[in-house]
mmCIF file of C-alpha atoms and ligand atoms in Angstrom:
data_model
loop_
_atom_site.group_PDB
_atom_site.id
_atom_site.type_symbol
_atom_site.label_atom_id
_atom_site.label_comp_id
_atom_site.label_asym_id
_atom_site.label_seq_id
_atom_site.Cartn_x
_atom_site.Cartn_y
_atom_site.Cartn_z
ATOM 1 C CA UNK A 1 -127.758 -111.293 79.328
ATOM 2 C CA UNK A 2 -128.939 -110.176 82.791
ATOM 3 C CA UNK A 3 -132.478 -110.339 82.500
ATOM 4 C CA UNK A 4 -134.281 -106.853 83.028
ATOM 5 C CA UNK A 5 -138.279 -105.525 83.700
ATOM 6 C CA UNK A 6 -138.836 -101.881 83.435
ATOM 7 C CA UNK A 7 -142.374 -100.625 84.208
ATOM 8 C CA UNK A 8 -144.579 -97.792 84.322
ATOM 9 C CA UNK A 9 -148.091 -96.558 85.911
ATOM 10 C CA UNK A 10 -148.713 -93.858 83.664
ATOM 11 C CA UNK A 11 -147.527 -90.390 82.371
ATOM 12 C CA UNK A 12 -149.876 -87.685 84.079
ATOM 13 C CA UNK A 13 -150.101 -85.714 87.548
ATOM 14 C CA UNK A 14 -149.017 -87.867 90.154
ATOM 15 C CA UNK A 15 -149.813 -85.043 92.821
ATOM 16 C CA UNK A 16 -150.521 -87.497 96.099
ATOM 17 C CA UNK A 17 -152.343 -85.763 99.122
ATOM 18 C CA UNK A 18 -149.926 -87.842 101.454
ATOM 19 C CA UNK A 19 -147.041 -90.095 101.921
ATOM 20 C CA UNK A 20 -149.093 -92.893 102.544
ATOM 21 C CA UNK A 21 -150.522 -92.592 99.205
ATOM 22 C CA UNK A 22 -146.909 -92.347 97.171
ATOM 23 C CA UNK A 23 -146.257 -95.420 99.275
ATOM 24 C CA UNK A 24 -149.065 -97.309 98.126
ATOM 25 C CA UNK A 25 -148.190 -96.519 94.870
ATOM 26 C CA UNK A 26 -144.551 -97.505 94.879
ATOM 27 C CA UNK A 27 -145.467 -100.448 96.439
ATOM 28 C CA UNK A 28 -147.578 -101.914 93.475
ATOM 29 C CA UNK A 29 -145.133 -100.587 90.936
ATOM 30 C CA UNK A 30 -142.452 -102.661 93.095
ATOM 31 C CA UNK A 31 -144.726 -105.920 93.495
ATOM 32 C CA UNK A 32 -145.155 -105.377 89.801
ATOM 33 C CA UNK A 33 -141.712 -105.337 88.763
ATOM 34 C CA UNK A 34 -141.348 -108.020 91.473
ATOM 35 C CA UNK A 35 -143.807 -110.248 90.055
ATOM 36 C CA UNK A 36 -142.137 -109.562 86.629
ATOM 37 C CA UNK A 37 -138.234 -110.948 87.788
ATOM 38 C CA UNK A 38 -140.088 -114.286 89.351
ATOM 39 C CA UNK A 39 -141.562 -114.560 85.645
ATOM 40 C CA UNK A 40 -137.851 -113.841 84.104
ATOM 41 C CA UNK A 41 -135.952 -116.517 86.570
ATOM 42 C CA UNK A 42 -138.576 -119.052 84.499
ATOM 43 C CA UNK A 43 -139.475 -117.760 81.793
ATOM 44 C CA UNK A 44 -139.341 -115.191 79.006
ATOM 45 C CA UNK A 45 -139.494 -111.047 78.385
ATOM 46 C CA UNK A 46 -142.867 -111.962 77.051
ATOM 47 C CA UNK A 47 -143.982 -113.980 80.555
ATOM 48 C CA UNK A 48 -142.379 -111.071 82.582
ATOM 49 C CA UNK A 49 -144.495 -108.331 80.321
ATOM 50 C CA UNK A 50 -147.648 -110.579 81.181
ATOM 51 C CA UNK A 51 -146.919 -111.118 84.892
ATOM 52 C CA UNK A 52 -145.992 -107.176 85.564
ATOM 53 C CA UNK A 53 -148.980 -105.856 83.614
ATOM 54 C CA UNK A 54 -151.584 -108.457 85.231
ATOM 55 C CA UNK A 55 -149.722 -106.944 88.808
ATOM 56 C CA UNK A 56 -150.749 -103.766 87.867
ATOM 57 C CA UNK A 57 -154.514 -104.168 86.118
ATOM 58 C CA UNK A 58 -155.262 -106.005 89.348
ATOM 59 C CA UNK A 59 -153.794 -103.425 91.940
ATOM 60 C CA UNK A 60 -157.307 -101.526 91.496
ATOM 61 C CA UNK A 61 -155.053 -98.154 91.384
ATOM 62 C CA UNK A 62 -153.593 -97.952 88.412
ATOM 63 C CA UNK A 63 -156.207 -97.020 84.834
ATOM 64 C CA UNK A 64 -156.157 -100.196 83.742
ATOM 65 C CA UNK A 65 -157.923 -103.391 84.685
ATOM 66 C CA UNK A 66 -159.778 -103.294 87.830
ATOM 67 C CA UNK A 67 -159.133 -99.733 88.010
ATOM 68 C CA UNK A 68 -160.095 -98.903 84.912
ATOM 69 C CA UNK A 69 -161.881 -95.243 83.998
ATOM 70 C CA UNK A 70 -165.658 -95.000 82.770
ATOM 71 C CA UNK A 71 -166.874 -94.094 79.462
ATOM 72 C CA UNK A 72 -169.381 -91.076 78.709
ATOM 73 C CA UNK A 73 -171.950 -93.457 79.634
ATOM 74 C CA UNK A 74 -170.383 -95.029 83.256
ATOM 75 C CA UNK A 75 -168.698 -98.320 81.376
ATOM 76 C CA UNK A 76 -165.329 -99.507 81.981
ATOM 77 C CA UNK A 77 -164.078 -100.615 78.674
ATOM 78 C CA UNK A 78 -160.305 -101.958 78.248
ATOM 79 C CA UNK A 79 -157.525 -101.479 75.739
ATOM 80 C CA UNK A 80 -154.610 -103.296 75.765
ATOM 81 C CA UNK A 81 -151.776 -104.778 73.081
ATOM 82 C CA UNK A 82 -148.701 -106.623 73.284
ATOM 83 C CA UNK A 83 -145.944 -107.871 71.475
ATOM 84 C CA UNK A 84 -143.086 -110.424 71.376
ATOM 85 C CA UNK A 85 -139.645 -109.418 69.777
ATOM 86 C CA UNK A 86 -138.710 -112.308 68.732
ATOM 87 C CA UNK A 87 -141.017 -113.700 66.463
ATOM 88 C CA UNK A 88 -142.331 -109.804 65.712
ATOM 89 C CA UNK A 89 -145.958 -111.322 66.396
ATOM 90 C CA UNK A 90 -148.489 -108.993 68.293
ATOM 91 C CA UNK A 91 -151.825 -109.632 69.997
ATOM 92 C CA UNK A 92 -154.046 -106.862 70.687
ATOM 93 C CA UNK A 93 -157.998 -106.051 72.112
ATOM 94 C CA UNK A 94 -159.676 -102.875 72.232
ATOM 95 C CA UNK A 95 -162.585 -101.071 73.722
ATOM 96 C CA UNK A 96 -163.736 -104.520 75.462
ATOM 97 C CA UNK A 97 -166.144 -105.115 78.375
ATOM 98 C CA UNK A 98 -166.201 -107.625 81.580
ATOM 99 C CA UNK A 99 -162.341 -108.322 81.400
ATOM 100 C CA UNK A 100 -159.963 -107.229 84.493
ATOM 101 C CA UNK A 101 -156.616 -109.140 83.059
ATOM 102 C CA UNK A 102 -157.011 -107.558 79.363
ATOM 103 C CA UNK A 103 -153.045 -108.248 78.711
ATOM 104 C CA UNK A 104 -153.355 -112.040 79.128
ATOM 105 C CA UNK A 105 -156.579 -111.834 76.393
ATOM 106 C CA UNK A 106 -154.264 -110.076 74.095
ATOM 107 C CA UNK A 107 -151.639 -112.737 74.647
ATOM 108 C CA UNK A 108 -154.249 -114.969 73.703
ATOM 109 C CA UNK A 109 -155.597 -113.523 70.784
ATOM 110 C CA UNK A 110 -152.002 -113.948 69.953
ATOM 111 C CA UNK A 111 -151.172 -117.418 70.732
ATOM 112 C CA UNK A 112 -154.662 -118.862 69.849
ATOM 113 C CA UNK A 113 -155.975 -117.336 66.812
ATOM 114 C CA UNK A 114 -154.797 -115.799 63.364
ATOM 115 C CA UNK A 115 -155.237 -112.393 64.395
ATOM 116 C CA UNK A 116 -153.692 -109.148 65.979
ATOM 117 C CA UNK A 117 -156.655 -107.008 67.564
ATOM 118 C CA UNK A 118 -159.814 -108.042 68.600
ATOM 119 C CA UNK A 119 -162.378 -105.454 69.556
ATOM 120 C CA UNK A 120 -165.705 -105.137 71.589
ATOM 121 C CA UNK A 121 -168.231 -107.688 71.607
ATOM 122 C CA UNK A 122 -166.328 -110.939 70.305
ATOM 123 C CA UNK A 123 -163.147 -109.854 72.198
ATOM 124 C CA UNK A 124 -165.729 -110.401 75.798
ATOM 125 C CA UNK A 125 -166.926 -113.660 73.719
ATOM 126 C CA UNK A 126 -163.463 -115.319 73.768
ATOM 127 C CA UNK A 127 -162.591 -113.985 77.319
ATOM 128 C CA UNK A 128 -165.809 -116.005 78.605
ATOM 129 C CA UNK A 129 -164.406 -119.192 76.728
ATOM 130 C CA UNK A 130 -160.847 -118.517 78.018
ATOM 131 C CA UNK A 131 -161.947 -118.031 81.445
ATOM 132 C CA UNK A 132 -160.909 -114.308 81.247
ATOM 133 C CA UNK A 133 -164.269 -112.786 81.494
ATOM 134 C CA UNK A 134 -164.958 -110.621 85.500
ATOM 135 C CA UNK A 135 -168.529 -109.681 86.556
ATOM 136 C CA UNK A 136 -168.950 -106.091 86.254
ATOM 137 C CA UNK A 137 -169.397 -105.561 89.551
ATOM 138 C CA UNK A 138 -165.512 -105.959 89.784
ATOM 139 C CA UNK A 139 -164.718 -102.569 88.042
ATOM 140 C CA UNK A 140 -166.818 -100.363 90.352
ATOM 141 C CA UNK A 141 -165.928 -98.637 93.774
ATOM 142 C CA UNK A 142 -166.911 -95.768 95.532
ATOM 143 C CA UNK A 143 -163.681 -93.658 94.789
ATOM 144 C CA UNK A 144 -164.286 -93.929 91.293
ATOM 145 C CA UNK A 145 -168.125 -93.682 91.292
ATOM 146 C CA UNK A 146 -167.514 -90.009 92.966
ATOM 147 C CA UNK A 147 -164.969 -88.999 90.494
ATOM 148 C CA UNK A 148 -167.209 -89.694 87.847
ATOM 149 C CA UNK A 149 -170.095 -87.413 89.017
ATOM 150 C CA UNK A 150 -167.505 -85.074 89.679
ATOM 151 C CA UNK A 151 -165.782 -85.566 85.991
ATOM 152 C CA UNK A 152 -169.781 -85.227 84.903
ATOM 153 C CA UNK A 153 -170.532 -81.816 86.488
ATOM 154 C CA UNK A 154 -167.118 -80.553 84.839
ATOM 155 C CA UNK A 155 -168.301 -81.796 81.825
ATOM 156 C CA UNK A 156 -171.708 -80.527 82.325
ATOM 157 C CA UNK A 157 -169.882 -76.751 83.014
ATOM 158 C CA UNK A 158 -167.916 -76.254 79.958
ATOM 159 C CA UNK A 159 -164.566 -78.060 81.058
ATOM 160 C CA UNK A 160 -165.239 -80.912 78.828
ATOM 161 C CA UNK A 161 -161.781 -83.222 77.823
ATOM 162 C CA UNK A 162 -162.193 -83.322 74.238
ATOM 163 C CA UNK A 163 -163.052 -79.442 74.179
ATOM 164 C CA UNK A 164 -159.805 -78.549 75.504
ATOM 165 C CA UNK A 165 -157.896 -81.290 75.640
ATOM 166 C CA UNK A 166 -154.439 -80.769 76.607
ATOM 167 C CA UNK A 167 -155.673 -78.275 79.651
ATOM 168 C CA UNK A 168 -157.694 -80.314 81.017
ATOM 169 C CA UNK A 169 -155.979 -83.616 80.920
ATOM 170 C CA UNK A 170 -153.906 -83.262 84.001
ATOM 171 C CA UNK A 171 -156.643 -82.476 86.003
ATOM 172 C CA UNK A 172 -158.937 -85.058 84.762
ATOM 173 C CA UNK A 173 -155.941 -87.577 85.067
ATOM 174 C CA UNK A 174 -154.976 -88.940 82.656
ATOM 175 C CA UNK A 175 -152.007 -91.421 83.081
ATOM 176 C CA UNK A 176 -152.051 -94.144 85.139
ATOM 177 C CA UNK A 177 -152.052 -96.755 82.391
ATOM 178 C CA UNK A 178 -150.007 -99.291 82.648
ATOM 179 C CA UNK A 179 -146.892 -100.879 80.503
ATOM 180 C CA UNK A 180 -144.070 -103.267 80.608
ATOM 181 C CA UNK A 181 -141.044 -103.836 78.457
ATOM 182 C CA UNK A 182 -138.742 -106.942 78.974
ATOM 183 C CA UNK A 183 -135.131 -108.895 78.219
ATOM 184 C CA UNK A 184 -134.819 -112.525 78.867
ATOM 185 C CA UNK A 185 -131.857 -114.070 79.445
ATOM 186 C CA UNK A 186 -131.489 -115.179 75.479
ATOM 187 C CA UNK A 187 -131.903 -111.301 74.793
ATOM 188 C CA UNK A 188 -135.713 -111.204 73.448
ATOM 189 C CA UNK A 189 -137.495 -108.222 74.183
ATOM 190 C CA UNK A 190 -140.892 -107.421 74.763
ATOM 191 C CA UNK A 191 -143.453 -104.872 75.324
ATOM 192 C CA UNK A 192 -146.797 -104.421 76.635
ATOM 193 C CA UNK A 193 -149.508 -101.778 77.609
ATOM 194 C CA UNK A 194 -152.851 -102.051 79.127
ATOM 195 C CA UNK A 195 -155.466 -99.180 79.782
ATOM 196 C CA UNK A 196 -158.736 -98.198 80.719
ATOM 197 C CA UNK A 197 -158.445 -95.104 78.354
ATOM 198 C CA UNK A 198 -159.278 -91.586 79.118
ATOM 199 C CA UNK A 199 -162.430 -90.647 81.754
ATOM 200 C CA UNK A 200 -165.674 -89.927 79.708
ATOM 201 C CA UNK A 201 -164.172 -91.311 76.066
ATOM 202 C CA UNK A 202 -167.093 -92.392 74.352
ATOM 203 C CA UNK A 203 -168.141 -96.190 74.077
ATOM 204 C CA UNK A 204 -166.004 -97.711 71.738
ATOM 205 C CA UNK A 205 -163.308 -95.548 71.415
ATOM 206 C CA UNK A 206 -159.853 -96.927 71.190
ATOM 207 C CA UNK A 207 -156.470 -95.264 72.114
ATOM 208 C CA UNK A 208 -153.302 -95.960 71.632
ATOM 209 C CA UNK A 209 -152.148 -98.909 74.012
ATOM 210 C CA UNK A 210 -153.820 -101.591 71.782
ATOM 211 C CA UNK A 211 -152.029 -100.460 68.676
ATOM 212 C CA UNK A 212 -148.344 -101.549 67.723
ATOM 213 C CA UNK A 213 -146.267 -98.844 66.947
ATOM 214 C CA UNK A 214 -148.082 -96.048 68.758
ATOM 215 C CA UNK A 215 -148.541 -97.621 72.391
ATOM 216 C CA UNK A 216 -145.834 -100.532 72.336
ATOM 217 C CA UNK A 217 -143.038 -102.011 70.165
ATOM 218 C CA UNK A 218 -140.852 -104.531 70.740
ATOM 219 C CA UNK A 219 -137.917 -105.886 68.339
ATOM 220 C CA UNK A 220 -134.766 -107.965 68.958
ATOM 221 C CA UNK A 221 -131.689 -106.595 68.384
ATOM 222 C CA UNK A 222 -133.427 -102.944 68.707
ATOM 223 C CA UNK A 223 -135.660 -102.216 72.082
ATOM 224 C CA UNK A 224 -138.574 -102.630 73.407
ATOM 225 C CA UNK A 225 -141.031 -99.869 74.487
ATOM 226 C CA UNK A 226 -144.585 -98.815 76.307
ATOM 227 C CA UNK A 227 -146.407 -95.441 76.452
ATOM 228 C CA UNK A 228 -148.885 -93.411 78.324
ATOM 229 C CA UNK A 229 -150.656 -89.798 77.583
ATOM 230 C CA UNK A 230 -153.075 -88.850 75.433
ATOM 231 C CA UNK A 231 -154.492 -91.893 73.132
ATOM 232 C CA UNK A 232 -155.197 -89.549 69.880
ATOM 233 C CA UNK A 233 -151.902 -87.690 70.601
ATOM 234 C CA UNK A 234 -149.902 -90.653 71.064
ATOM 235 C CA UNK A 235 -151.437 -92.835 67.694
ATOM 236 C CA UNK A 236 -150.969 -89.176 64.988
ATOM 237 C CA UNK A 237 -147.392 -89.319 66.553
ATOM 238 C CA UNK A 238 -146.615 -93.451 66.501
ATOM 239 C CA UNK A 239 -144.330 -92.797 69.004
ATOM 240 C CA UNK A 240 -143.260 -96.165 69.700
ATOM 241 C CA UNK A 241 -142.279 -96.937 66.345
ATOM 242 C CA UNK A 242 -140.656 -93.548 66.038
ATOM 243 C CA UNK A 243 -138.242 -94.490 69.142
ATOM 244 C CA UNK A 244 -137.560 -97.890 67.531
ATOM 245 C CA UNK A 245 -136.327 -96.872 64.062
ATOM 246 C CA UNK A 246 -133.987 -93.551 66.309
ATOM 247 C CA UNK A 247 -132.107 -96.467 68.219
ATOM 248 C CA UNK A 248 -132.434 -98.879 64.859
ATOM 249 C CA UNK A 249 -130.295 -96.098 63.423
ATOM 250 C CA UNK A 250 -127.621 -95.677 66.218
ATOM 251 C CA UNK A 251 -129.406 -93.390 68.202
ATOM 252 C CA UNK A 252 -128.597 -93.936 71.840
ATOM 253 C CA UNK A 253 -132.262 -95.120 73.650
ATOM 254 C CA UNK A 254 -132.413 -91.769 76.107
ATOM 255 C CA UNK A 255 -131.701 -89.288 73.348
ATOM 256 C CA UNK A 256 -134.055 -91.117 71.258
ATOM 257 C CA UNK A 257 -137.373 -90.979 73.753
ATOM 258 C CA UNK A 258 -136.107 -87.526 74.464
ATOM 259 C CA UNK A 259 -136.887 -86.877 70.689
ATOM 260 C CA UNK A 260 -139.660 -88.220 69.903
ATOM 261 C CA UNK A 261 -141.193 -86.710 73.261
ATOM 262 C CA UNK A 262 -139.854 -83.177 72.347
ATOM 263 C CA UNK A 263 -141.362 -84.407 68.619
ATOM 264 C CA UNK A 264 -144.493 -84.560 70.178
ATOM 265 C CA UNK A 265 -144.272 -81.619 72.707
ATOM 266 C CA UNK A 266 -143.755 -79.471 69.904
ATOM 267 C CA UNK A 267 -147.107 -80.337 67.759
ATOM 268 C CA UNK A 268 -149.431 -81.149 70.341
ATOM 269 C CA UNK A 269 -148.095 -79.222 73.559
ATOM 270 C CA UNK A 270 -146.674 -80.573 76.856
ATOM 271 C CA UNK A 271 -148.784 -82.850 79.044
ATOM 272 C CA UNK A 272 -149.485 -85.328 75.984
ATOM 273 C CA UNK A 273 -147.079 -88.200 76.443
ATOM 274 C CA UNK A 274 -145.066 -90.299 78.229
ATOM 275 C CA UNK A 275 -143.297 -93.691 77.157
ATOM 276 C CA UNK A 276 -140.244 -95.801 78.508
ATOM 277 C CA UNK A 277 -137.907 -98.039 76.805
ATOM 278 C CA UNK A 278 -134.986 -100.189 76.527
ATOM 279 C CA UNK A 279 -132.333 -101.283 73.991
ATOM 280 C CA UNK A 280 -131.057 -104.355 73.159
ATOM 281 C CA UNK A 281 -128.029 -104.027 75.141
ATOM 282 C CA UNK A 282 -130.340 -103.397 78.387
ATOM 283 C CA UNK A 283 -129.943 -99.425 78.749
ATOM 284 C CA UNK A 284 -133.236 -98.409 80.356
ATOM 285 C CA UNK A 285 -134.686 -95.311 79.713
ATOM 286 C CA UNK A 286 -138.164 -92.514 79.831
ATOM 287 C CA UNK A 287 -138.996 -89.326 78.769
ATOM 288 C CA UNK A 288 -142.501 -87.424 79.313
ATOM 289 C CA UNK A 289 -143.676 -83.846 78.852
ATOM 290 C CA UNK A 290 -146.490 -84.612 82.110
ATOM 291 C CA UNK A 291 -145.929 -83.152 85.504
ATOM 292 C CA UNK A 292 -144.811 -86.826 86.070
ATOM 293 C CA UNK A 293 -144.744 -90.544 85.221
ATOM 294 C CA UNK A 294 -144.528 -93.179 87.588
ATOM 295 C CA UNK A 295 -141.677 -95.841 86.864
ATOM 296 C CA UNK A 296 -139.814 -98.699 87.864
ATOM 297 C CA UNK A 297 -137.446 -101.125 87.150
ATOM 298 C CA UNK A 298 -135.098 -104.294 88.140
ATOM 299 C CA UNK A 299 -132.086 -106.517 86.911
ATOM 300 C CA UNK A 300 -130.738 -109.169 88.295
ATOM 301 C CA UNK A 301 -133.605 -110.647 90.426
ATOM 302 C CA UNK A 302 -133.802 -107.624 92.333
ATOM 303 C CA UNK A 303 -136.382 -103.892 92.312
ATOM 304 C CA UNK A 304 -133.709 -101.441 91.544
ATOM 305 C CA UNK A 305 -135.662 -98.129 91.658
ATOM 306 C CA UNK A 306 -138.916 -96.548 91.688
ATOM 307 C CA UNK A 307 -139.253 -92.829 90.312
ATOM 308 C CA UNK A 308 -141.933 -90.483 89.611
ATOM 309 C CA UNK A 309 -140.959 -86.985 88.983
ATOM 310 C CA UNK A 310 -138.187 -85.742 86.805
ATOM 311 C CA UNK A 311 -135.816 -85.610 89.324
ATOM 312 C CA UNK A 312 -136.263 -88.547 91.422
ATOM 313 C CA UNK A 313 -133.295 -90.439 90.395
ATOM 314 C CA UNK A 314 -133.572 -92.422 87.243
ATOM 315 C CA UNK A 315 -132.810 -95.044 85.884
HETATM 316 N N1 LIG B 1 -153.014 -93.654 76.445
HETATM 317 C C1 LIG B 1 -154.225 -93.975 77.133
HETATM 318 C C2 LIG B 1 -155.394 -93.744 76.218
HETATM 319 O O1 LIG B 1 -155.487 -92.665 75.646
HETATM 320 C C3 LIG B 1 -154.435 -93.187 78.385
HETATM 321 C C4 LIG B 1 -153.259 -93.117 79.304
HETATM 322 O O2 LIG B 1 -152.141 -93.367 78.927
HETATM 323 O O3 LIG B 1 -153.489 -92.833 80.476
HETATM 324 O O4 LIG B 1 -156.231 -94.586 76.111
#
């Protein structure tokens, strides 16, 4: 098997003022898909989910990580989940504080203890003894300091995301979480997501990328997959699992996402979801129903493409 790392930033707007800015942003999508083939010549689909995701928490630009969104009351609180193939086993934290890298402290709570998710208080308690936890200070900048006050004063006028939800969510911009899925050499899959949720969620609130079967799946033999949108959307619609069992049951993987998108597009409206996959033969594929979702992918050692909007070429 020709190993293979597909990744995305996010289903959502992806309107950039300037080149400059798309260029910034294909760059870290490349360096993450980059980062992700080193981890494949060594190592696993697992390793390459880890490496691509920590790439992107740590780019400061993506929702996730370092550039993480603030709660109602100006926190940054992660979600992430992951998930290995092979062995079917999953490691997951949610709505936790003072960690930048949350994939690796799911892949912990994984590897190290008898559990899948860890949330809140303890999850921060075994990033300090892991050497996982980051100073708060980390999380903040200027950029997204201003965008909260300016999230705030929409909030304060009526235009409030959880009062109209699917409107709103493009402007308030959503997307920008970020996922992996992976094939090793030996054929494993895996899958990965990591986010800093949706601007002004309440403390504590968890979306979707922590939880298997809505934000990730992975199985051998089957695919592997990652999505982005709206957390409550994407968990009442389980869309990873959904895309698993179409290609489990001979569904090719681009009709399949194309289903469960249009699935979803149907109930909850368009600008609700975005997710990206692969089979077990190594067909890549996305769907969304946002104005865009940023993607990328590579084989063979190599960044094959970079995409965006539905018709920048693909895959
Ligand atoms: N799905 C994420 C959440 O609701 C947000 C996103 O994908 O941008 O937490």
């Amino acid at each position: 098997m020709e190993p293979l790392i597909v990744v995305h930033g996010g289903a959502g707007a992806y309107r950039f003022s300037n080149d400059e800015e798309r260029l910034r942003y294909t760059r870290e999508l490349e360096d993450a898909v980059s980062d992700g083939l080193k981890a494949l010549s060594t190592g696993g689909a697992l390793d390459a989910v880890v490496a691509a995701v920590s790439s992107m928490e740590d780019s400061g630009i993506f929702n996730a990580g370092r550039g993480s969104v603030l709660t109602i009351s100006g926190n940054v609180e992660v979600d992430a989940g992951l998930m290995d193939g092979s062995s079917m086993r999953i490691g997951a934290v949610a709505a936790v504080r003072n960690v930048a890298n949350p994939i690796k402290l799911a892949r912990m709570v994984m590897e190290k203890t008898d559990h899948v998710m860890i949330a809140g208080e303890g999850a921060t308690e075994l990033a300090r003894m892991w050497g996982l936890f980051t100073r708060s200070s980390r999380f903040y900048n200027e950029v997204k300091l201003r965008r909260f006050e300016d999230v705030l004063k929409d909030y304060a006028n009526g235009k409030g995301y959880f009062n109209r939800v699917i409107k709103l969510a493009g402007e308030l911009g959503i997307g920008d979480t970020v996922g992996a899925v992976a094939m090793d050499r030996d054929g494993n899959l895996a899958a990965g997501t990591s986010t800093g949720g949706v601007w002004l969620k309440f403390d504590g609130r968890v979306g979707d990328s922590p939880i298997p079967g809505a934000g990730y799946w992975a199985q051998n033999g089957v695919g592997a997959f990652s999505a982005s949108g709206l957390g409550e959307v994407i968990i009442r619609s389980m869309v990873c699992i959904r895309a698993a069992f179409l290609v489990e049951n001979g569904v090719e993987v681009a009709e399949a996402l194309r289903r469960v998108v249009d699935g979803v597009t149907g109930r909850y409206g368009n600008g609700t979801v975005g997710v990206i996959g692969i089979d077990a033969r190594g067909n890549v594929a996305s769907s969304f129903n946002t104005n865009a979702m940023a993607r990328a992918w590579g084989r063979g050692g190599r960044v094959i493409r970079v995409a965006f909007h539905g018709n920048d070429p693909w895959p």
